[in-house]
Coordinates of C-alpha atoms and ligand atoms in Angstrom, one line a residue:
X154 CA 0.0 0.0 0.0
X155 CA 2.4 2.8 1.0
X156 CA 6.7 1.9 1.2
X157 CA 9.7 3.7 1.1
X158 CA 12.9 1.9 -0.1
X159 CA 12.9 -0.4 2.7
X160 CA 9.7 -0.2 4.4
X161 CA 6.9 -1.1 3.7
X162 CA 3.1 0.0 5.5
X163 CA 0.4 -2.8 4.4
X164 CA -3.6 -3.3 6.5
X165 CA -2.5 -6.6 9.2
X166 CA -3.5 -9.4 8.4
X167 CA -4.7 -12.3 10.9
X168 CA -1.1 -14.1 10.5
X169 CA 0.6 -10.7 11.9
X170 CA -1.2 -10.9 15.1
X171 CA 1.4 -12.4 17.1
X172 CA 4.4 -10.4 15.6
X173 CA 2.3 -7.4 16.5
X174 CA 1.7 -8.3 19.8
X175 CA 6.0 -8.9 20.3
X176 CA 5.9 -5.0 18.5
X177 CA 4.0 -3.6 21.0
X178 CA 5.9 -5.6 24.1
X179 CA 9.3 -4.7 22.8
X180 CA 8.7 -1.1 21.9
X181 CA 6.8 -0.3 25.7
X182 CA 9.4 -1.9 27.5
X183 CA 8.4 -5.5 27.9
X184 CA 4.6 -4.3 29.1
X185 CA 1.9 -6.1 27.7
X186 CA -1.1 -3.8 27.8
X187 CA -0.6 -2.3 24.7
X188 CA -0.2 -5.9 22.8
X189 CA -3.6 -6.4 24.9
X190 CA -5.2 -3.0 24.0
X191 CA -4.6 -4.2 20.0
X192 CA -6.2 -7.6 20.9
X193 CA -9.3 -6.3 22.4
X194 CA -10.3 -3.7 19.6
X195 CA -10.3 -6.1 17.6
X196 CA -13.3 -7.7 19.3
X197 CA -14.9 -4.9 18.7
X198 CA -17.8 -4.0 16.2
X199 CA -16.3 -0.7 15.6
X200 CA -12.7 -2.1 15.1
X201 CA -11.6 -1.3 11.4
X202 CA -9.0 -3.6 10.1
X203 CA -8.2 -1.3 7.4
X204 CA -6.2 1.2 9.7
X205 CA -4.6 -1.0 11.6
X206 CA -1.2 -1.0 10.1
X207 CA 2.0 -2.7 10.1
X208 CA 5.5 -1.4 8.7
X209 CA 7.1 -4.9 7.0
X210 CA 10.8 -5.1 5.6
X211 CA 12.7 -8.0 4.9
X212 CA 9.3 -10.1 5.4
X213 CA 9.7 -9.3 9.1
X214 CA 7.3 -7.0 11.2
X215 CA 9.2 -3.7 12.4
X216 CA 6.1 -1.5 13.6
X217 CA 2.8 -1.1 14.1
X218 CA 0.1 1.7 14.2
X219 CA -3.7 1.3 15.3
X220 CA -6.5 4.0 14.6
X221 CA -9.9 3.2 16.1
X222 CA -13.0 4.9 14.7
X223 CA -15.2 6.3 17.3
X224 CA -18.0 8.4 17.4
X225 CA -16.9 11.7 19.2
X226 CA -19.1 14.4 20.4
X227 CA -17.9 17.7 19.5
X228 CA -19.5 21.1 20.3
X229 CA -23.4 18.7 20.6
X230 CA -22.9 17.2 17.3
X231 CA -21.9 13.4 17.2
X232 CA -19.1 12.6 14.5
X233 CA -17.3 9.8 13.5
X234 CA -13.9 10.0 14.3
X235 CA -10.1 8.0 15.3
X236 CA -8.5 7.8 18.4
X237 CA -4.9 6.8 17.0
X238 CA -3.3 4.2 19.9
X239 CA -0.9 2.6 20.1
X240 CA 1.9 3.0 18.0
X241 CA 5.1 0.7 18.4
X242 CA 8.4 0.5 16.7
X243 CA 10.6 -2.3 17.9
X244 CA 13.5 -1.0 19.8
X245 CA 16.2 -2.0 17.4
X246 CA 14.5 -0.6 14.7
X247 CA 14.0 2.8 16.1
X248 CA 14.7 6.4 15.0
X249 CA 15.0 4.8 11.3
X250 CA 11.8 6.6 10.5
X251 CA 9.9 3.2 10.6
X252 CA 7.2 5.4 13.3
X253 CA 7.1 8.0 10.6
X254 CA 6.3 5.6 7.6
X255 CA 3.3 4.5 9.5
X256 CA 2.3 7.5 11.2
X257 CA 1.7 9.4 7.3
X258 CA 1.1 6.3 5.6
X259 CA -2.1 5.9 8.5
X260 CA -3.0 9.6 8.6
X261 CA -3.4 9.9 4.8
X262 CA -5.1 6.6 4.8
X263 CA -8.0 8.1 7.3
X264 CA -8.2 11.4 5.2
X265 CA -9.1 9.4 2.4
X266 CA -11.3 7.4 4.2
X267 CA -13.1 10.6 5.2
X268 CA -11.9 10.9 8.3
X269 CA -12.5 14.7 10.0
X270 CA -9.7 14.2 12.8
X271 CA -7.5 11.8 14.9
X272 CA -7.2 12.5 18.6
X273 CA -4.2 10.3 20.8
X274 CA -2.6 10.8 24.4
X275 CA 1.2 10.9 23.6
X276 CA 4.7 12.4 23.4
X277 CA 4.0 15.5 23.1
X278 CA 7.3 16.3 20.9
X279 CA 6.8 13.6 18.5
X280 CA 3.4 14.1 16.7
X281 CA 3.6 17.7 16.2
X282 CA 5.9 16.7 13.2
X283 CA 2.8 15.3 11.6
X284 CA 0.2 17.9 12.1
X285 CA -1.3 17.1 15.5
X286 CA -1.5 20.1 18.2
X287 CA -1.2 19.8 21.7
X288 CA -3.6 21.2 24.3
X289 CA -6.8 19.8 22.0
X290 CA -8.3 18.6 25.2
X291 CA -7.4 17.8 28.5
X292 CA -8.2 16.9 32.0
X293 CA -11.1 17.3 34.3
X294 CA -11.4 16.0 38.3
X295 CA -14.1 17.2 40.7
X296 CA -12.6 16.3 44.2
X297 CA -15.4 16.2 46.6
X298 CA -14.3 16.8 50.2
X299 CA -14.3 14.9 52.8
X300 CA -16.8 14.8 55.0
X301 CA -19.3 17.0 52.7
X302 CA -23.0 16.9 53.6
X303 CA -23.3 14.2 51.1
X304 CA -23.3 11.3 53.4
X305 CA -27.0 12.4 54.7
X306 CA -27.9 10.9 51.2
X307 CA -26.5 7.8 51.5
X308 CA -28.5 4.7 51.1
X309 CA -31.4 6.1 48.5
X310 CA -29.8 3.7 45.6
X311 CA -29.1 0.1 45.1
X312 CA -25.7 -1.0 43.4
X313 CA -25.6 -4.5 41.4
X314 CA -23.4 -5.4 38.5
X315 CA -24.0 -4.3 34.9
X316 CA -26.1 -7.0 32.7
X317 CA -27.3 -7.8 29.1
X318 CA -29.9 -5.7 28.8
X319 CA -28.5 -2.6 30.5
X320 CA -27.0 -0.6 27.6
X321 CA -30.1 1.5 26.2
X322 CA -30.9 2.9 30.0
X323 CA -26.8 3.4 30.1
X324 CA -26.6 5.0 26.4
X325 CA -29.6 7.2 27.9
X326 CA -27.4 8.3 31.0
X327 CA -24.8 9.0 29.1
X328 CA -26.4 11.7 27.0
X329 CA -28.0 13.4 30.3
X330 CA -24.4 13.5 32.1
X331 CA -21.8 13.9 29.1
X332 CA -23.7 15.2 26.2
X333 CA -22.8 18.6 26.8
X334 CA -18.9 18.5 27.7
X335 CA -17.5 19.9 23.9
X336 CA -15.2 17.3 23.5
X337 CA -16.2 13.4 24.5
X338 CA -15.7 10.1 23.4
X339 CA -19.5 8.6 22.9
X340 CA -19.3 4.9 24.2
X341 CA -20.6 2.4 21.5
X342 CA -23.9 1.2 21.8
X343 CA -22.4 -2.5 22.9
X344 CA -22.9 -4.1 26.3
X345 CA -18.6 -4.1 26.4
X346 CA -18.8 -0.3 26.1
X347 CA -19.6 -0.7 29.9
X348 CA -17.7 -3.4 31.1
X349 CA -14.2 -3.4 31.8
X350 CA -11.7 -6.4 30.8
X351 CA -9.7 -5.6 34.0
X352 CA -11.0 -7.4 37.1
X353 CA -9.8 -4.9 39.3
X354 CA -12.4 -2.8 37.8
X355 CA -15.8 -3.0 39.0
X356 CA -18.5 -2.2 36.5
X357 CA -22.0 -0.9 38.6
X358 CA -25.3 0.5 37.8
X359 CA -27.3 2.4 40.7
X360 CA -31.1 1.8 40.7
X361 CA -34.0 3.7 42.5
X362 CA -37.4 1.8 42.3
X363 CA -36.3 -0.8 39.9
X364 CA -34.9 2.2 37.2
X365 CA -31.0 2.4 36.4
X366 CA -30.3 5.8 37.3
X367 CA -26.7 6.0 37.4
X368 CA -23.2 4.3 36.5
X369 CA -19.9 3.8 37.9
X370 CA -16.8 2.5 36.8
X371 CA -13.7 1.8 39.9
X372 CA -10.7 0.0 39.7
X373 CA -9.9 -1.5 43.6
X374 CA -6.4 -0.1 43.3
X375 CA -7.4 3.4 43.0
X376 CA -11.2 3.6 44.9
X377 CA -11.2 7.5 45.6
X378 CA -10.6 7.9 41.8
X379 CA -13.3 7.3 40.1
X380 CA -13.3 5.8 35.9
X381 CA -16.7 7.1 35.3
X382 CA -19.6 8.4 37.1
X383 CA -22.5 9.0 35.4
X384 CA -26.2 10.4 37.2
X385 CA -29.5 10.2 35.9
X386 CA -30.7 13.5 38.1
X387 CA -29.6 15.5 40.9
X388 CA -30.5 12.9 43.6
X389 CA -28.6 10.5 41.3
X390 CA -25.3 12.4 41.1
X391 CA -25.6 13.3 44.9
X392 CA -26.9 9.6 46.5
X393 CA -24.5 7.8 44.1
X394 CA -21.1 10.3 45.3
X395 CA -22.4 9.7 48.7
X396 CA -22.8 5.7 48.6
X397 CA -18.8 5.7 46.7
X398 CA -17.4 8.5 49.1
X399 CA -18.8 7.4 52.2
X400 CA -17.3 10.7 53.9
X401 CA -14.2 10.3 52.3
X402 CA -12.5 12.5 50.0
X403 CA -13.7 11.6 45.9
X404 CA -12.4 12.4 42.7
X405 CA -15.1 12.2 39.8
X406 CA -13.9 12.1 36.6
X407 CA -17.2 15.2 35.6
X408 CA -16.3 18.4 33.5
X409 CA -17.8 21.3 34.6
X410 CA -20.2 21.3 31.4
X411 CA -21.3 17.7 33.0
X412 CA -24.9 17.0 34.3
X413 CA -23.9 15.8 37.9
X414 CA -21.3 19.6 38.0
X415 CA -24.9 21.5 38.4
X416 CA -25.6 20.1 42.1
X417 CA -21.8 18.5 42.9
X418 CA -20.1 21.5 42.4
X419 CA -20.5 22.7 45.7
X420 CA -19.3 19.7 47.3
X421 CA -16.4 20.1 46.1
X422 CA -13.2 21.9 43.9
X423 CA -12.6 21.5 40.6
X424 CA -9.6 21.0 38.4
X425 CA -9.4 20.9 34.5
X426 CA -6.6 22.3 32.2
X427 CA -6.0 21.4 28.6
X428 CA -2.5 18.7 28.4
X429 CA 0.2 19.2 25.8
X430 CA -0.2 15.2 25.6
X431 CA -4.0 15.9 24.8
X432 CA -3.2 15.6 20.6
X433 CA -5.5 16.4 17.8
X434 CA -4.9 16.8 14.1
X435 CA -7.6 18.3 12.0
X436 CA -7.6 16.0 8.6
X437 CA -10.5 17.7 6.7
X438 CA -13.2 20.4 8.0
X439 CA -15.6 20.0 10.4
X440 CA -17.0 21.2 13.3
X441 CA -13.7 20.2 15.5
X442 CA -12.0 23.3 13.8
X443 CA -14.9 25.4 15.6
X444 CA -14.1 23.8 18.7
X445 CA -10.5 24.5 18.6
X446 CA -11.2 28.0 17.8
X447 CA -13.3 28.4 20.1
X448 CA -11.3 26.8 22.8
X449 CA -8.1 28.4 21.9
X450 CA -9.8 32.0 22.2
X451 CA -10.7 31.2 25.7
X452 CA -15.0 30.6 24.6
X453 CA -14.9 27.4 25.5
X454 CA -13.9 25.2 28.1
X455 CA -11.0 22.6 26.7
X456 CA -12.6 18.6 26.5
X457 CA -11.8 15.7 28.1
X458 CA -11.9 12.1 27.1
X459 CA -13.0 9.5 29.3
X460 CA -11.2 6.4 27.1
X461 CA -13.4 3.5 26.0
X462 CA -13.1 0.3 28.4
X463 CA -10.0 -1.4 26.2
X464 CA -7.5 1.5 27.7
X465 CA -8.3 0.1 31.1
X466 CA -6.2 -2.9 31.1
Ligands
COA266 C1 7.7 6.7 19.4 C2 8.1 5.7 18.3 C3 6.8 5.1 17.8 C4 8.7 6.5 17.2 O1 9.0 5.7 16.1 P1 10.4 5.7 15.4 O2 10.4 4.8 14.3 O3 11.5 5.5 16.5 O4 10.5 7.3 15.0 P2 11.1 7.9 13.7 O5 12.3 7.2 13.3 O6 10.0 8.0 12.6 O7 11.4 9.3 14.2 C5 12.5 9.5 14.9 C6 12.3 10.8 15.6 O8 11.3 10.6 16.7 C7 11.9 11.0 17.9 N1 11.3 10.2 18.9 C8 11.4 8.9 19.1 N2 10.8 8.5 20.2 C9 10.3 9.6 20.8 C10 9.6 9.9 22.0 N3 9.3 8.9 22.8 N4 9.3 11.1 22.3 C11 9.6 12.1 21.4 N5 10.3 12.0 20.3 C12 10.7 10.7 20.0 C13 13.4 10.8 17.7 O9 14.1 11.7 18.6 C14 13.6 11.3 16.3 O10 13.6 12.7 16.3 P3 14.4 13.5 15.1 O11 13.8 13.1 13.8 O12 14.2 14.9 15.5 O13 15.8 13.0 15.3 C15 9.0 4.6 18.7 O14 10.2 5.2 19.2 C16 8.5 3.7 19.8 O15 7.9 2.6 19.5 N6 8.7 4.0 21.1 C17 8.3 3.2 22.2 C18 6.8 3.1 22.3 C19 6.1 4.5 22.3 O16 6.6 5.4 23.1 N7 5.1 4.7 21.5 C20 4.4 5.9 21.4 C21 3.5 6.1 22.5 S1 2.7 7.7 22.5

């Protein structure tokens, strides 16, 4: 599809999977989430085989890029976009342009697929050289404190684990919390959208007279951080924070265009900032150029991206 003299960037093919799982372990240091990131995409219904690329020479597997397309909400319109993650080079093959190959071969790939933008978490002195800007989005954390009034609400909702069945009341949550933040990752409309594949995450929904009215996503290892919170209504948002808090100091992973920031706000203090690491590259107009403008003039609140389920292993 796309080579240089001795490089060459083809679509993987089910006999690469195993060479690109040794990519990714090599190139992040012997760590296997990335090889395990690849792996579950590919389970998914959104997963495009098309852009996920490998960089071949000498019949051997050098590199590997993977762009996802998801549906991103930007500025209240839904469009379908890439997150770009991971990309791998193995180490002996390194600064020999191998990352470069794929990383234009891949964005002028998803420009021709029609494509509006790519967004990625990563080193924020490498992408620049291909078009992507810092700062697109960043950060958000509501830290309620401890001992806020909250614990007087404790008790009104029911936890139990998320089932078949669950994911039109959770898609409907998710537009009542999120829908407004400018800059959000929509979760696909697929029961593994709101599981997790790490077992030290627990999946919940909340339920008040038999009715899911909120969701939560907490890994055991970090319990005063929460993955994902979302509320159905103010007694949602403020019963649920209670029941996960319990008096204690909580960080919720809300922006403060959220639903839940209306009544939690005054539980607690607020920090979001735009990240250098936070990457975007426009690839052909739409309304993410607005959003940057916007943001950049100081209009509108920078994004944040709660990422899909896969990123938690
Ligand atoms: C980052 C990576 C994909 C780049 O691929 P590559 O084939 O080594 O890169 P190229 O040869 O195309 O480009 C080399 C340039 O990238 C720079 N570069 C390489 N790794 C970098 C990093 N981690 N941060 C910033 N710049 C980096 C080099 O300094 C070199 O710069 P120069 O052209 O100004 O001399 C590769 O080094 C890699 O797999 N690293 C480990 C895994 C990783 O960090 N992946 C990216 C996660 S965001």
């Amino acid at each position: 599809m796309f080579s240089t003299s001795a490089v060459t960037v083809r679509q993987e093919s089910i006999n690469d999977y195993l060479a690109i799982a040794d990519v990714h372990y090599h190139a992040f240091e012997n760590r296997q989430a990335e090889a395990k990131i690849v792996a579950l995409h590919r389970q998914r219904y959104c997963f495009e085989p098309k852009l996920s690329l490998v960089a071949e020479t000498g019949g051997r597997i050098v590199g590997h890029v993977l762009y996802s397309p998801r549906t991103l909400r930007v500025m209240g319109q839904d469009i379908g976009a890439l997150i770009l993650g991971p990309l791998g080079v193995l180490p002996e093959w390194q600064g020999r342009g191998v990352g470069s190959v794929l990383m234009r071969a891949g964005d002028d790939l998803a420009r021709t697929l029609g494509y509006p933008f790519v967004v990625l978490l990563g080193h924020d002195t490498y992408y620049p050289r291909f078009g992507y800007v810092g700062n697109a989005f960043g950060f958000s954390t509501l830290t309620l404190r401890a001992g806020a009034a909250l614990h007087l609400f404790e008790g009104a909702v029911e936890a139990r684990p998320v089932q078949a069945g669950d994911e039109p009341a959770l898609m409907a949550l998710w537009r009542i919390e999120e829908a407004g933040v400018d800059l959000s990752v929509v979760p696909d409309d697929d029961l593994s959208a709101w599981l997790s594949p790490n077992p030290r995450i627990t999946c919940s929904v909340y339920l008040r007279d038999g009715k899911i009215v909120g969701y939560t996503r907490v890994s055991a290892d970090e319990p005063g951080q929460v993955r994902m919170f979302l509320a159905r209504d103010v007694n949602a948002s403020v019963e649920i924070a209670a029941a996960l808090g319990q008096g204690r100091s909580l960080a919720l992973p809300l922006h403060p265009r959220s639903g839940s920031a209306r009544v939690l706000s005054e539980y607690g203090d607020w920090s979001y900032r735009a990240d250098p690491h936070c990457m975007a590259r426009a690839l052909t107009p739409s309304m993410f150029d607005s959003y940057m403008a916007l943001m950049r003039r100081g209009q509108r609140i920078p994004g944040r991206i709660l990422w899909p389920a896969e990123f938690d292993v």
